[in-house]
Amino acid sequence: EQAFQHAADVPNLDFLALTDHSNSFEGQSGLPSAGTTHLGDENAEEVNASWAEGREGARAITAQEGDFVGIYGFEMTWSGGAPGHINTFNSEGFENRNAAPYKKGDNYEVLEAYYDTLNANPETISQFNHPGDTFGDFMDFALYDPVTDNQITLIEVGNGEGAIGSSGYFPSYSYYTRALDKGWHVAPTNNQDNHKGNWGDSNTARSVVLSDGLSEEAIYDGMKNYRVYATEDNDLSILYSLNGNAMGSILDEQEKIHITAEISDPTDTAGETKVEVIVNGGQTLAEKTFSGGSATVEFDNLSTGYGYYYLRVTQTDKNIAVTAPVWTGESVNAGISNTSSDVAMPIKGDEIQISSQIFNNLSDDMTVTSLTYTMEGQTEPFHTADAAAIGENGVIGARASYEYSFPYTAEQAGGFNINAELKATIGGEEYTFTDVLKLSVSDPSIATKVLVDGTHYNDYVNGYYSGNMTNFINMGTSDNIQVKIVQPGEEVTADMLEDVALFMISAPLKYTSDYTGDAQPSTFEDSFIQVVSDYVNGGGTVVVCGLADYQDANSGLPYTSYAQANALLEGIGSTMRINDDELIDQDENGGQPYRLYFDDFNYESTDPAVQSILAGVKESGLAYSSYSGCSVSVGEGEAIVYGHDTTYSINSKAPAQGHDKPVLSYSAEYDPNTAVVQKGDVVSMATETVGEGRVYACGTVFCSNFEVAAEDQVSYANGIMAQNLLSSVKAEPVISTIQEARAGADGEVFTVVGTVANGTAESGNAFFNTIYIQDEEGNGINVFPIDDSNIRRGDQVQVTGSVSGYIGDKQLSAINVTVLEGNKDVVITDTTTKEANDYETNFGKLVRVKGEATAVTMAGGIVESITVQDDSGEACRVFIDGYITYSDEASQALEEFVKEGAYISAVGFVSHDAEGNRLRVRDRSEILPAEEGEEPAPGGDQPGSETDRPGSGQQDGNTQTDGSQTGNGAQQAGAAVKDPVSAAQTGDNASVGVWIAIAVTAVLAAGAAAVVIVVGKRRRQRES
């Protein structure tokens, strides 16, 4: 209600759409549990009071004003910079990121799950929010699907609560082009990520919707059909048509292109305005300028060779507006894709290979004119390809492709994007194509290295069943463990293995087939065996994996798993062996006698390695998957996984090795005289100490994609055991002090242990996706992003992160956060206002100041910031995010006593935002009346002693612009401008944090008299 009432009085704003983080509706004190409500639930408002409050507020303002529309939706978010945030409107109910199947895990899978839900609710309208590094770009707009394309019709090109051009405003125009080039049909919006109040007048950004009236239904129709443009000027009018069709139209191929744009700005009449026609790749096809505030600009006889055309208008004051496109024909089926690294998690200082696929699926040749790679945020490329070396002298023939690759060494740890840009000509037309590689680079101080042998075209790696180690690789990457495949042609050396914690080796390729490509049968060389032996005996860990003899070469020796794996085991010095057999169970199987699921584990073992790898298996109740595996002879080792009492093994292919049993079919009845291993005696996995190291012998490639599912989808005990194995070899990080981290340079990686000074679990008093931690002296730093919503004040945490900054505020970008046992008191340091304003010395510290309030700023009728001055000679600014509430319900409302001239005390974190240095308040109850000369209260608060009070609009997340709410507004064509209101309003007893507006959008309601272009065309209706 507060936000809608404020916005209704804002000039050039006819509607406001608010969205809250949907996870804030559930799972907190007094609210239903996560996953209670779902999209499409018609009774959602009856079940969830928070959702009902927002919906009713929107309906009430619409009925009250008559000329203003309120809209309420929700924002689906995931923390940690991926996959992205999405606003969804016109919905019954909502979805929650903390409920299955959306829980943070594989970014593609959770995003696809939400897309599927949107597709099942076709009445909804969704928007790609603030695409970029910080909050995600939807995996570079992957997972395009024509059905989902109908559901997501908007994309933000600007976002933030700061003034246009300031550090608090975040343009993202390039992502608009990127989404269009990926095939998405989307229209641009420019919105406010508003955590401060001032809903609608925080800046002049607007999203303008071309509609046939000012109503919720008409606005939705415009949003659904792409009749939207985004502007940084709040009274700029653009009516754009192509061949008489309104922006947002989707047309067949056109014989000619004629564009008309009626542009008007009554308040900016000085200087020149530039109008550009933008086509595929963000290229400027044509441009014109005009003077004065209004003009009709026309472009005639433009090339018809592009898939979309939109306008970019740049005014004299550098304000930008972009329209929705008009699409013509099919998109250009050529460009650059699959930009990737040969290592999933590079380590700073290591050389990797970056490659891109350049493709041309058209009937004309494509001539490459340039190919560059640029770091996100930089203007100069760090690598420029030799265009003539691509394809045939720079030409990619019709329906052909070319892979380009180059070496790259990351000089800095952390996550960043590498943008690839390809410029080419096709049929005489110039095109620009883009792609992006998201790299997460670890630091040598915290990284653990795991190698997987691929030099022998190994089973399940790059030989038989090639490409099936990706889930294991991703499992390691998610835990800051680099799992790297050593490729054919490389040599495994002692130097390569020097800092490797684990070496995975499956059997070499034994025969070729239509599925093995250029791979050739291989054997383990003596030199390789010696290197592995030295590695293990020196303290390394090796896993040796065999397979059933069914997969041996028809030609026999030496191309058998038995011969190769046992030569390696013997050379290492292990007494374990794999057997020349295939495991069979006619009674307990998964449909075939060789598809087996074992549930007999050696829980009684006293071997620490066995105990470690089986941790959590019993509790999970999951079975161990063994498909077409062989048995393991334990020797002097220790069994880990046993077969069933009914499991035995047979000789399924000649030659017989290590026994004299005849070759049998898997369907043959059990005969103890012909069994290689008798019923009840089968071991499928074992381990042994060898020298200073450890060896595991497995009858299958137990951690392949078939056995180890994608993250958070454990199907078999194999996944738990694989994770346990990785954890057992993971390097322990060097612990630094918080002071050392505070002094670190951008990109440096630190691991620190500290006390949480403000967590994520304090309802109404938590910052968005951020925690602050401190040492025993109170020195602190903020940590972002945090996905755990259960971290409390006083908790002890271990944080690994890289030093970074956000709007001038230094922080640790979290790589890993672990909550430790125990808690401690939180330290509050009493300081002067001058010391509190000394950011360089005290940033991240929780301090208390006392002094006179010399200025008070209100937002939406509540206190937002207070300038406090004591006798130190320098004031400080005390800032309160709009969503921060009172932990003590008995606290006096700030609006009752925080006045100019009043003496107060305030507690907050020394930090920085777009306006400068500040104290960031964690709790409104910690701002109190004070007397001049009064001694401050003792520093320190007892963890858990404060009473949690659910905040009306409280959400988990970071103060960074994260799109937790979006507002959309409308300007009626020809309507009078409303009286301006002050951005800093006053009011008494206003509730705190009821609404948090994040995006403000304006709507141009085109009435019959004002409409000079065709409007109201239904989406996807083809026109000639």
PDB file of C-alpha atoms in Angstrom, residues 440-565:
ATOM      1  CA  SER A 440      35.434 -19.681 -12.599  1.00  0.00           C
ATOM      2  CA  VAL A 441      39.148 -19.533 -11.845  1.00  0.00           C
ATOM      3  CA  SER A 442      40.437 -20.934  -8.575  1.00  0.00           C
ATOM      4  CA  ASP A 443      43.522 -19.881  -6.678  1.00  0.00           C
ATOM      5  CA  PRO A 444      46.475 -22.257  -6.150  1.00  0.00           C
ATOM      6  CA  SER A 445      46.290 -21.632  -2.415  1.00  0.00           C
ATOM      7  CA  ILE A 446      42.889 -23.296  -2.116  1.00  0.00           C
ATOM      8  CA  ALA A 447      42.552 -25.498  -5.180  1.00  0.00           C
ATOM      9  CA  THR A 448      42.798 -29.282  -5.201  1.00  0.00           C
ATOM     10  CA  LYS A 449      43.841 -31.041  -8.414  1.00  0.00           C
ATOM     11  CA  VAL A 450      42.432 -34.349  -9.631  1.00  0.00           C
ATOM     12  CA  LEU A 451      43.588 -35.936 -12.893  1.00  0.00           C
ATOM     13  CA  VAL A 452      41.669 -38.384 -15.056  1.00  0.00           C
ATOM     14  CA  ASP A 453      43.735 -40.409 -17.515  1.00  0.00           C
ATOM     15  CA  GLY A 454      42.650 -39.907 -21.095  1.00  0.00           C
ATOM     16  CA  THR A 455      46.018 -40.511 -22.703  1.00  0.00           C
ATOM     17  CA  HIS A 456      45.017 -44.124 -23.425  1.00  0.00           C
ATOM     18  CA  TYR A 457      41.494 -43.419 -24.777  1.00  0.00           C
ATOM     19  CA  ASN A 458      40.252 -44.780 -21.499  1.00  0.00           C
ATOM     20  CA  ASP A 459      36.862 -46.356 -20.819  1.00  0.00           C
ATOM     21  CA  TYR A 460      34.064 -43.864 -20.148  1.00  0.00           C
ATOM     22  CA  VAL A 461      36.540 -40.986 -20.578  1.00  0.00           C
ATOM     23  CA  ASN A 462      37.329 -40.656 -24.285  1.00  0.00           C
ATOM     24  CA  GLY A 463      37.281 -44.245 -25.532  1.00  0.00           C
ATOM     25  CA  TYR A 464      34.554 -46.812 -24.865  1.00  0.00           C
ATOM     26  CA  TYR A 465      31.439 -44.877 -23.736  1.00  0.00           C
ATOM     27  CA  SER A 466      33.336 -41.642 -24.315  1.00  0.00           C
ATOM     28  CA  GLY A 467      32.384 -38.395 -22.562  1.00  0.00           C
ATOM     29  CA  ASN A 468      30.877 -39.829 -19.403  1.00  0.00           C
ATOM     30  CA  MET A 469      32.971 -38.194 -16.704  1.00  0.00           C
ATOM     31  CA  THR A 470      31.343 -34.754 -16.826  1.00  0.00           C
ATOM     32  CA  ASN A 471      29.231 -35.201 -13.699  1.00  0.00           C
ATOM     33  CA  PHE A 472      32.299 -36.219 -11.717  1.00  0.00           C
ATOM     34  CA  ILE A 473      34.133 -33.189 -13.099  1.00  0.00           C
ATOM     35  CA  ASN A 474      31.247 -30.907 -12.134  1.00  0.00           C
ATOM     36  CA  MET A 475      31.060 -32.494  -8.694  1.00  0.00           C
ATOM     37  CA  GLY A 476      34.648 -31.500  -8.121  1.00  0.00           C
ATOM     38  CA  THR A 477      34.219 -28.018  -9.558  1.00  0.00           C
ATOM     39  CA  SER A 478      31.354 -27.282  -7.179  1.00  0.00           C
ATOM     40  CA  ASP A 479      33.704 -28.075  -4.278  1.00  0.00           C
ATOM     41  CA  ASN A 480      36.655 -26.071  -5.627  1.00  0.00           C
ATOM     42  CA  ILE A 481      38.361 -29.226  -6.869  1.00  0.00           C
ATOM     43  CA  GLN A 482      39.756 -29.156 -10.383  1.00  0.00           C
ATOM     44  CA  VAL A 483      39.084 -32.435 -12.190  1.00  0.00           C
ATOM     45  CA  LYS A 484      41.036 -32.435 -15.447  1.00  0.00           C
ATOM     46  CA  ILE A 485      41.283 -35.042 -18.186  1.00  0.00           C
ATOM     47  CA  VAL A 486      44.796 -35.594 -19.538  1.00  0.00           C
ATOM     48  CA  GLN A 487      44.312 -35.849 -23.299  1.00  0.00           C
ATOM     49  CA  PRO A 488      45.864 -38.198 -25.880  1.00  0.00           C
ATOM     50  CA  GLY A 489      49.217 -36.884 -27.029  1.00  0.00           C
ATOM     51  CA  GLU A 490      50.070 -35.535 -23.599  1.00  0.00           C
ATOM     52  CA  GLU A 491      52.532 -37.385 -21.409  1.00  0.00           C
ATOM     53  CA  VAL A 492      51.835 -38.073 -17.748  1.00  0.00           C
ATOM     54  CA  THR A 493      55.026 -37.106 -15.927  1.00  0.00           C
ATOM     55  CA  ALA A 494      56.212 -36.830 -12.351  1.00  0.00           C
ATOM     56  CA  ASP A 495      56.054 -33.057 -12.654  1.00  0.00           C
ATOM     57  CA  MET A 496      52.432 -33.246 -13.791  1.00  0.00           C
ATOM     58  CA  LEU A 497      51.517 -35.405 -10.792  1.00  0.00           C
ATOM     59  CA  GLU A 498      53.526 -33.424  -8.263  1.00  0.00           C
ATOM     60  CA  ASP A 499      50.583 -31.447  -6.868  1.00  0.00           C
ATOM     61  CA  VAL A 500      47.797 -33.880  -7.860  1.00  0.00           C
ATOM     62  CA  ALA A 501      45.708 -35.246  -4.988  1.00  0.00           C
ATOM     63  CA  LEU A 502      43.953 -38.037  -6.898  1.00  0.00           C
ATOM     64  CA  PHE A 503      44.585 -39.863 -10.199  1.00  0.00           C
ATOM     65  CA  MET A 504      41.679 -41.737 -11.814  1.00  0.00           C
ATOM     66  CA  ILE A 505      42.654 -44.450 -14.310  1.00  0.00           C
ATOM     67  CA  SER A 506      40.216 -46.665 -16.208  1.00  0.00           C
ATOM     68  CA  ALA A 507      41.238 -49.369 -18.658  1.00  0.00           C
ATOM     69  CA  PRO A 508      42.630 -48.344 -22.071  1.00  0.00           C
ATOM     70  CA  LEU A 509      40.614 -48.662 -25.270  1.00  0.00           C
ATOM     71  CA  LYS A 510      40.617 -52.301 -26.346  1.00  0.00           C
ATOM     72  CA  TYR A 511      39.022 -52.107 -29.797  1.00  0.00           C
ATOM     73  CA  THR A 512      37.626 -49.575 -32.250  1.00  0.00           C
ATOM     74  CA  SER A 513      34.060 -49.192 -33.437  1.00  0.00           C
ATOM     75  CA  ASP A 514      31.782 -46.700 -35.144  1.00  0.00           C
ATOM     76  CA  TYR A 515      31.512 -44.935 -31.792  1.00  0.00           C
ATOM     77  CA  THR A 516      35.204 -44.477 -31.003  1.00  0.00           C
ATOM     78  CA  GLY A 517      36.097 -42.090 -33.821  1.00  0.00           C
ATOM     79  CA  ASP A 518      39.836 -41.647 -34.339  1.00  0.00           C
ATOM     80  CA  ALA A 519      40.725 -43.380 -31.081  1.00  0.00           C
ATOM     81  CA  GLN A 520      43.088 -46.327 -31.252  1.00  0.00           C
ATOM     82  CA  PRO A 521      43.541 -49.368 -28.949  1.00  0.00           C
ATOM     83  CA  SER A 522      46.163 -48.699 -26.318  1.00  0.00           C
ATOM     84  CA  THR A 523      48.149 -50.265 -23.497  1.00  0.00           C
ATOM     85  CA  PHE A 524      49.762 -48.889 -20.373  1.00  0.00           C
ATOM     86  CA  GLU A 525      53.415 -48.216 -21.172  1.00  0.00           C
ATOM     87  CA  ASP A 526      56.160 -49.219 -18.739  1.00  0.00           C
ATOM     88  CA  SER A 527      57.096 -45.572 -18.352  1.00  0.00           C
ATOM     89  CA  PHE A 528      53.516 -44.695 -17.440  1.00  0.00           C
ATOM     90  CA  ILE A 529      53.334 -47.502 -14.860  1.00  0.00           C
ATOM     91  CA  GLN A 530      56.602 -46.343 -13.308  1.00  0.00           C
ATOM     92  CA  VAL A 531      55.410 -42.746 -13.010  1.00  0.00           C
ATOM     93  CA  VAL A 532      52.170 -43.895 -11.350  1.00  0.00           C
ATOM     94  CA  SER A 533      54.092 -46.210  -9.027  1.00  0.00           C
ATOM     95  CA  ASP A 534      56.401 -43.416  -7.910  1.00  0.00           C
ATOM     96  CA  TYR A 535      53.373 -41.167  -7.390  1.00  0.00           C
ATOM     97  CA  VAL A 536      51.492 -43.675  -5.204  1.00  0.00           C
ATOM     98  CA  ASN A 537      54.472 -44.775  -3.164  1.00  0.00           C
ATOM     99  CA  GLY A 538      55.301 -41.135  -2.572  1.00  0.00           C
ATOM    100  CA  GLY A 539      51.870 -40.509  -1.017  1.00  0.00           C
ATOM    101  CA  GLY A 540      49.463 -40.157  -3.949  1.00  0.00           C
ATOM    102  CA  THR A 541      46.011 -41.695  -4.338  1.00  0.00           C
ATOM    103  CA  VAL A 542      45.045 -43.724  -7.412  1.00  0.00           C
ATOM    104  CA  VAL A 543      41.753 -45.298  -8.464  1.00  0.00           C
ATOM    105  CA  VAL A 544      42.069 -48.159 -10.982  1.00  0.00           C
ATOM    106  CA  CYS A 545      38.852 -49.148 -12.747  1.00  0.00           C
ATOM    107  CA  GLY A 546      38.199 -52.306 -14.759  1.00  0.00           C
ATOM    108  CA  LEU A 547      35.185 -53.662 -16.660  1.00  0.00           C
ATOM    109  CA  ALA A 548      33.688 -57.027 -17.441  1.00  0.00           C
ATOM    110  CA  ASP A 549      35.735 -59.128 -19.862  1.00  0.00           C
ATOM    111  CA  TYR A 550      32.699 -58.948 -22.149  1.00  0.00           C
ATOM    112  CA  GLN A 551      34.175 -55.622 -23.363  1.00  0.00           C
ATOM    113  CA  ASP A 552      37.617 -57.024 -24.165  1.00  0.00           C
ATOM    114  CA  ALA A 553      38.918 -57.064 -27.727  1.00  0.00           C
ATOM    115  CA  ASN A 554      38.021 -60.052 -29.879  1.00  0.00           C
ATOM    116  CA  SER A 555      41.700 -60.286 -30.717  1.00  0.00           C
ATOM    117  CA  GLY A 556      42.495 -60.953 -27.066  1.00  0.00           C
ATOM    118  CA  LEU A 557      45.771 -60.041 -25.439  1.00  0.00           C
ATOM    119  CA  PRO A 558      47.104 -57.499 -24.724  1.00  0.00           C
ATOM    120  CA  TYR A 559      43.829 -55.593 -25.218  1.00  0.00           C
ATOM    121  CA  THR A 560      41.949 -56.789 -22.143  1.00  0.00           C
ATOM    122  CA  SER A 561      41.000 -54.977 -18.955  1.00  0.00           C
ATOM    123  CA  TYR A 562      42.535 -57.813 -16.924  1.00  0.00           C
ATOM    124  CA  ALA A 563      45.910 -57.532 -18.609  1.00  0.00           C
ATOM    125  CA  GLN A 564      46.144 -53.748 -18.504  1.00  0.00           C
ATOM    126  CA  ALA A 565      44.661 -52.970 -15.070  1.00  0.00           C
TER     127      ALA A 565
END
